[in-house]
Amino acid sequence: MIQITDRTLHAVHRDPDRMIGMMEMRIARPPNVPVARRQVIAGGLGLILAGQTGHLGAQTEGIGHVLSLRGEVFVEIGQTQRPLAVRAPLHLGDLIVTGAGARVRVRLGRRTILALGENARLRIDRQVLADGSGDYDLQAGPLLLEHDNDGPSVRATVRSSYGLIAVRGTRFFAGPSNAVFGVFVAEGRVSVQGGGRTVLLDAGEGTNISRPGDRPSDPAPWGDARIRAALASVT
């Protein structure tokens, strides 16, 4: 009987032709094993290897994709840049970068949509496909995060140099607004932590952080003009 171990599978992926040849030799050695049985064993080995290869292929598939974009948008990997297009896949660890005047909307998992405005930089640190939860690093620019209402509340966090945003809402904006870093909740609830203070925002409320390390201001309604300007910066 031939045992397929993790070590064997890793060796197969490094040099599949060599390993399959070795396995065929081992199958052929026992003189008392009928040819038909050897064929069954070899066929089973092929199915196992095919299944494992398919599993690894699934792991390398994207956790989301681009829905729409305008202008220069790319993923930055070290010193290289990979231009994005509609339906281009996205992966954990991707740093999405937008140029001047650019916009991009992406779907992550089943329930999350992110929209970025110009001169934005956002890294996907974590994404759970099943429930839509995730962690994101907003390094620059404006962001609109949306979760659909088809299921329980989705939890997510957005980290930036201005503070930590913990999301239990379905739609909120974060980014430059009125010459400060602003956070506004259109639907749901969001907590904003910075400078040793945490404020809770309900739908229709926003907060301001003037500089990295400053405390967020008290929750307060945003005027229609400011809301329209914030949403226009990501659409």
Short mmCIF file of C-alpha atoms in Angstrom, two decimals:
data_model
loop_
_atom_site.label_atom_id
_atom_site.label_comp_id
_atom_site.label_asym_id
_atom_site.label_seq_id
_atom_site.Cartn_x
_atom_site.Cartn_y
_atom_site.Cartn_z
CA MET A 1 0.00 0.00 0.00
CA ILE A 2 1.30 3.46 -0.88
CA GLN A 3 0.79 6.29 1.61
CA ILE A 4 0.36 9.84 0.35
CA THR A 5 1.77 12.27 2.93
CA ASP A 6 2.12 16.06 3.01
CA ARG A 7 5.82 15.58 2.37
CA THR A 8 5.05 13.55 -0.75
CA LEU A 9 2.60 16.15 -2.02
CA HIS A 10 5.06 19.00 -1.50
CA ALA A 11 7.65 17.00 -3.42
CA VAL A 12 5.13 16.44 -6.21
CA HIS A 13 4.51 20.15 -6.56
CA ARG A 14 8.27 20.83 -6.71
CA ASP A 15 8.96 18.23 -9.40
CA PRO A 16 5.79 16.37 -10.46
CA ASP A 17 7.33 14.40 -13.34
CA ARG A 18 10.11 12.99 -11.16
CA MET A 19 7.83 12.08 -8.28
CA ILE A 20 5.16 10.45 -10.47
CA GLY A 21 7.91 8.42 -12.12
CA MET A 22 9.17 7.27 -8.72
CA MET A 23 5.66 6.30 -7.65
CA GLU A 24 5.17 4.32 -10.84
CA MET A 25 8.41 2.41 -10.12
CA ARG A 26 7.24 1.63 -6.60
CA ILE A 27 3.90 0.42 -7.91
CA ALA A 28 5.60 -1.76 -10.50
CA ARG A 29 8.00 -3.45 -8.05
CA PRO A 30 5.71 -5.97 -6.30
CA PRO A 31 5.59 -8.93 -8.70
CA ASN A 32 2.52 -10.44 -7.03
CA VAL A 33 0.32 -7.38 -7.58
CA PRO A 34 -1.95 -7.90 -10.61
CA VAL A 35 -1.67 -5.41 -13.44
CA ALA A 36 -5.28 -4.33 -13.00
CA ARG A 37 -4.63 -3.52 -9.34
CA ARG A 38 -1.53 -1.52 -10.24
CA GLN A 39 -3.61 0.47 -12.69
CA VAL A 40 -6.21 1.17 -10.01
CA ILE A 41 -3.49 2.32 -7.59
CA ALA A 42 -1.93 4.55 -10.24
CA GLY A 43 -5.34 5.94 -11.16
CA GLY A 44 -6.09 6.65 -7.51
CA LEU A 45 -2.74 8.40 -7.16
CA GLY A 46 -3.61 10.57 -10.15
CA LEU A 47 -6.94 11.52 -8.62
CA ILE A 48 -5.30 12.39 -5.30
CA LEU A 49 -2.68 14.54 -7.01
CA ALA A 50 -5.29 16.23 -9.19
CA GLY A 51 -7.44 16.96 -6.15
CA GLN A 52 -4.50 18.40 -4.23
CA THR A 53 -3.49 20.54 -7.19
CA GLY A 54 -7.04 21.84 -7.45
CA HIS A 55 -7.05 22.65 -3.74
CA LEU A 56 -3.85 24.66 -4.03
CA GLY A 57 -5.23 26.39 -7.09
CA ALA A 58 -8.29 27.44 -5.11
CA GLN A 59 -6.03 28.91 -2.43
CA THR A 60 -4.35 31.14 -5.01
CA GLU A 61 -7.64 32.47 -6.39
CA GLY A 62 -8.56 36.05 -5.52
CA ILE A 63 -10.62 37.08 -2.51
CA GLY A 64 -12.32 39.74 -4.60
CA HIS A 65 -12.25 41.62 -7.90
CA VAL A 66 -12.53 45.06 -9.46
CA LEU A 67 -16.07 46.18 -10.25
CA SER A 68 -15.30 49.48 -11.97
CA LEU A 69 -12.49 51.99 -12.26
CA ARG A 70 -11.50 55.28 -13.82
CA GLY A 71 -7.99 56.58 -14.33
CA GLU A 72 -4.76 54.99 -13.11
CA VAL A 73 -5.32 52.20 -10.58
CA PHE A 74 -2.84 49.47 -9.75
CA VAL A 75 -1.64 47.03 -7.11
CA GLU A 76 1.79 47.82 -5.67
CA ILE A 77 3.96 44.80 -4.86
CA GLY A 78 7.35 45.84 -3.52
CA GLN A 79 8.94 47.96 -6.24
CA THR A 80 6.59 46.74 -8.98
CA GLN A 81 3.13 47.85 -10.04
CA ARG A 82 0.39 45.70 -11.55
CA PRO A 83 -2.25 47.74 -13.43
CA LEU A 84 -5.83 46.81 -12.59
CA ALA A 85 -8.76 46.41 -14.94
CA VAL A 86 -12.43 45.53 -14.50
CA ARG A 87 -12.80 42.01 -13.05
CA ALA A 88 -9.09 41.81 -12.19
CA PRO A 89 -8.65 39.58 -9.10
CA LEU A 90 -7.50 40.89 -5.73
CA HIS A 91 -5.59 38.98 -3.06
CA LEU A 92 -4.75 39.24 0.62
CA GLY A 93 -1.89 41.67 1.15
CA ASP A 94 -2.60 43.64 -2.03
CA LEU A 95 -1.90 47.37 -1.75
CA ILE A 96 -4.39 49.16 -4.01
CA VAL A 97 -3.13 52.53 -5.26
CA THR A 98 -5.02 55.18 -7.23
CA GLY A 99 -3.63 58.10 -9.20
CA ALA A 100 -4.78 61.70 -9.55
CA GLY A 101 -8.46 61.88 -10.50
CA ALA A 102 -8.85 58.09 -10.30
CA ARG A 103 -11.71 56.06 -8.82
CA VAL A 104 -12.12 52.34 -8.18
CA ARG A 105 -14.82 50.08 -6.73
CA VAL A 106 -13.98 46.54 -5.65
CA ARG A 107 -15.93 43.63 -4.23
CA LEU A 108 -14.33 41.59 -1.45
CA GLY A 109 -15.95 38.31 -0.47
CA ARG A 110 -19.72 38.13 -0.72
CA ARG A 111 -20.82 41.17 1.24
CA THR A 112 -18.19 43.93 1.09
CA ILE A 113 -17.72 46.73 -1.44
CA LEU A 114 -14.91 49.28 -1.13
CA ALA A 115 -14.69 52.48 -3.14
CA LEU A 116 -11.50 54.56 -3.26
CA GLY A 117 -10.99 58.07 -4.54
CA GLU A 118 -7.92 59.71 -5.98
CA ASN A 119 -4.42 59.40 -4.50
CA ALA A 120 -5.56 56.58 -2.22
CA ARG A 121 -3.57 53.70 -0.80
CA LEU A 122 -5.33 50.77 0.88
CA ARG A 123 -3.95 47.38 1.88
CA ILE A 124 -6.17 44.31 2.31
CA ASP A 125 -4.85 42.76 5.53
CA ARG A 126 -7.63 40.22 6.18
CA GLN A 127 -10.83 39.12 4.48
CA VAL A 128 -13.22 36.35 5.55
CA LEU A 129 -15.19 35.26 2.52
CA ALA A 130 -17.99 33.58 4.47
CA ASP A 131 -19.16 36.48 6.66
CA GLY A 132 -17.57 39.50 4.95
CA SER A 133 -15.46 40.62 7.90
CA GLY A 134 -12.06 42.09 7.18
CA ASP A 135 -9.20 44.36 8.24
CA TYR A 136 -7.87 47.15 6.02
CA ASP A 137 -4.99 49.60 6.22
CA LEU A 138 -5.97 52.99 4.79
CA GLN A 139 -2.67 54.75 4.19
CA ALA A 140 -3.98 57.70 2.17
CA GLY A 141 -7.02 59.04 0.35
CA PRO A 142 -10.79 58.66 0.77
CA LEU A 143 -12.65 55.39 1.33
CA LEU A 144 -16.29 54.35 1.22
CA LEU A 145 -16.98 50.94 2.76
CA GLU A 146 -20.33 49.21 2.24
CA HIS A 147 -21.74 45.92 3.53
CA ASP A 148 -24.98 44.52 2.23
CA ASN A 149 -27.91 43.84 4.55
CA ASP A 150 -28.27 40.18 3.56
CA GLY A 151 -27.25 38.57 6.85
CA PRO A 152 -25.97 39.43 10.31
CA SER A 153 -23.98 42.57 11.06
CA VAL A 154 -20.53 42.51 9.47
CA ARG A 155 -17.51 43.43 11.55
CA ALA A 156 -14.48 45.10 10.04
CA THR A 157 -11.66 47.42 11.05
CA VAL A 158 -9.94 50.19 9.14
CA ARG A 159 -6.55 51.30 10.44
CA SER A 160 -4.97 54.61 9.51
CA SER A 161 -2.38 57.01 10.89
CA TYR A 162 -5.29 59.02 12.35
CA GLY A 163 -6.83 56.19 14.33
CA LEU A 164 -8.64 52.87 14.33
CA ILE A 165 -12.15 52.56 12.95
CA ALA A 166 -14.18 49.56 14.13
CA VAL A 167 -17.15 48.91 11.89
CA ARG A 168 -20.50 47.40 12.73
CA GLY A 169 -22.24 49.45 10.12
CA THR A 170 -23.22 48.89 6.55
CA ARG A 171 -22.02 52.14 4.94
CA PHE A 172 -19.48 54.73 6.06
CA PHE A 173 -16.93 57.20 4.68
CA ALA A 174 -13.39 57.84 5.94
CA GLY A 175 -10.78 60.20 4.53
CA PRO A 176 -9.99 63.83 3.74
CA SER A 177 -12.97 66.14 4.29
CA ASN A 178 -12.99 69.87 5.03
CA ALA A 179 -9.20 69.90 5.48
CA VAL A 180 -9.30 67.23 8.23
CA PHE A 181 -9.60 63.44 8.41
CA GLY A 182 -13.31 62.81 8.67
CA VAL A 183 -15.44 59.75 9.38
CA PHE A 184 -19.15 59.77 8.52
CA VAL A 185 -21.70 56.97 9.00
CA ALA A 186 -24.51 56.74 6.49
CA GLU A 187 -25.93 53.50 7.90
CA GLY A 188 -25.13 51.39 10.97
CA ARG A 189 -22.67 52.18 13.75
CA VAL A 190 -18.93 52.84 13.83
CA SER A 191 -16.45 53.47 16.64
CA VAL A 192 -13.46 55.73 16.03
CA GLN A 193 -10.43 55.52 18.30
CA GLY A 194 -7.54 57.97 18.32
CA GLY A 195 -5.38 59.86 20.78
CA GLY A 196 -6.60 57.71 23.66
CA ARG A 197 -10.27 58.52 23.04
CA THR A 198 -13.10 56.50 21.44
CA VAL A 199 -16.30 57.96 20.04
CA LEU A 200 -19.35 56.07 18.76
CA LEU A 201 -21.05 57.25 15.60
CA ASP A 202 -24.60 56.37 14.62
CA ALA A 203 -26.19 56.88 11.24
CA GLY A 204 -26.04 60.52 10.16
CA GLU A 205 -23.13 61.38 12.50
CA GLY A 206 -19.50 62.16 11.83
CA THR A 207 -16.28 63.05 13.59
CA ASN A 208 -13.10 64.96 12.75
CA ILE A 209 -9.43 64.26 13.49
CA SER A 210 -7.19 67.21 12.67
CA ARG A 211 -3.80 65.46 12.79
CA PRO A 212 -2.46 61.95 13.43
CA GLY A 213 -2.49 61.37 17.19
CA ASP A 214 -5.28 63.87 17.87
CA ARG A 215 -8.51 62.85 19.54
CA PRO A 216 -11.66 62.51 17.45
CA SER A 217 -14.19 65.28 17.94
CA ASP A 218 -17.59 64.73 19.51
CA PRO A 219 -20.12 63.03 17.21
CA ALA A 220 -22.16 65.54 15.28
CA PRO A 221 -24.39 65.56 12.18
CA TRP A 222 -22.74 66.52 8.91
CA GLY A 223 -24.41 69.02 6.63
CA ASP A 224 -25.76 67.97 3.24
CA ALA A 225 -23.04 69.83 1.34
CA ARG A 226 -20.26 68.08 3.23
CA ILE A 227 -21.87 64.66 2.80
CA ARG A 228 -22.26 65.22 -0.93
CA ALA A 229 -18.64 66.33 -1.26
CA ALA A 230 -17.37 63.31 0.69
CA LEU A 231 -19.36 60.85 -1.42
CA ALA A 232 -18.36 62.60 -4.64
CA SER A 233 -14.70 62.08 -3.74
CA VAL A 234 -15.14 58.29 -4.02
CA THR A 235 -17.65 58.03 -6.89
#
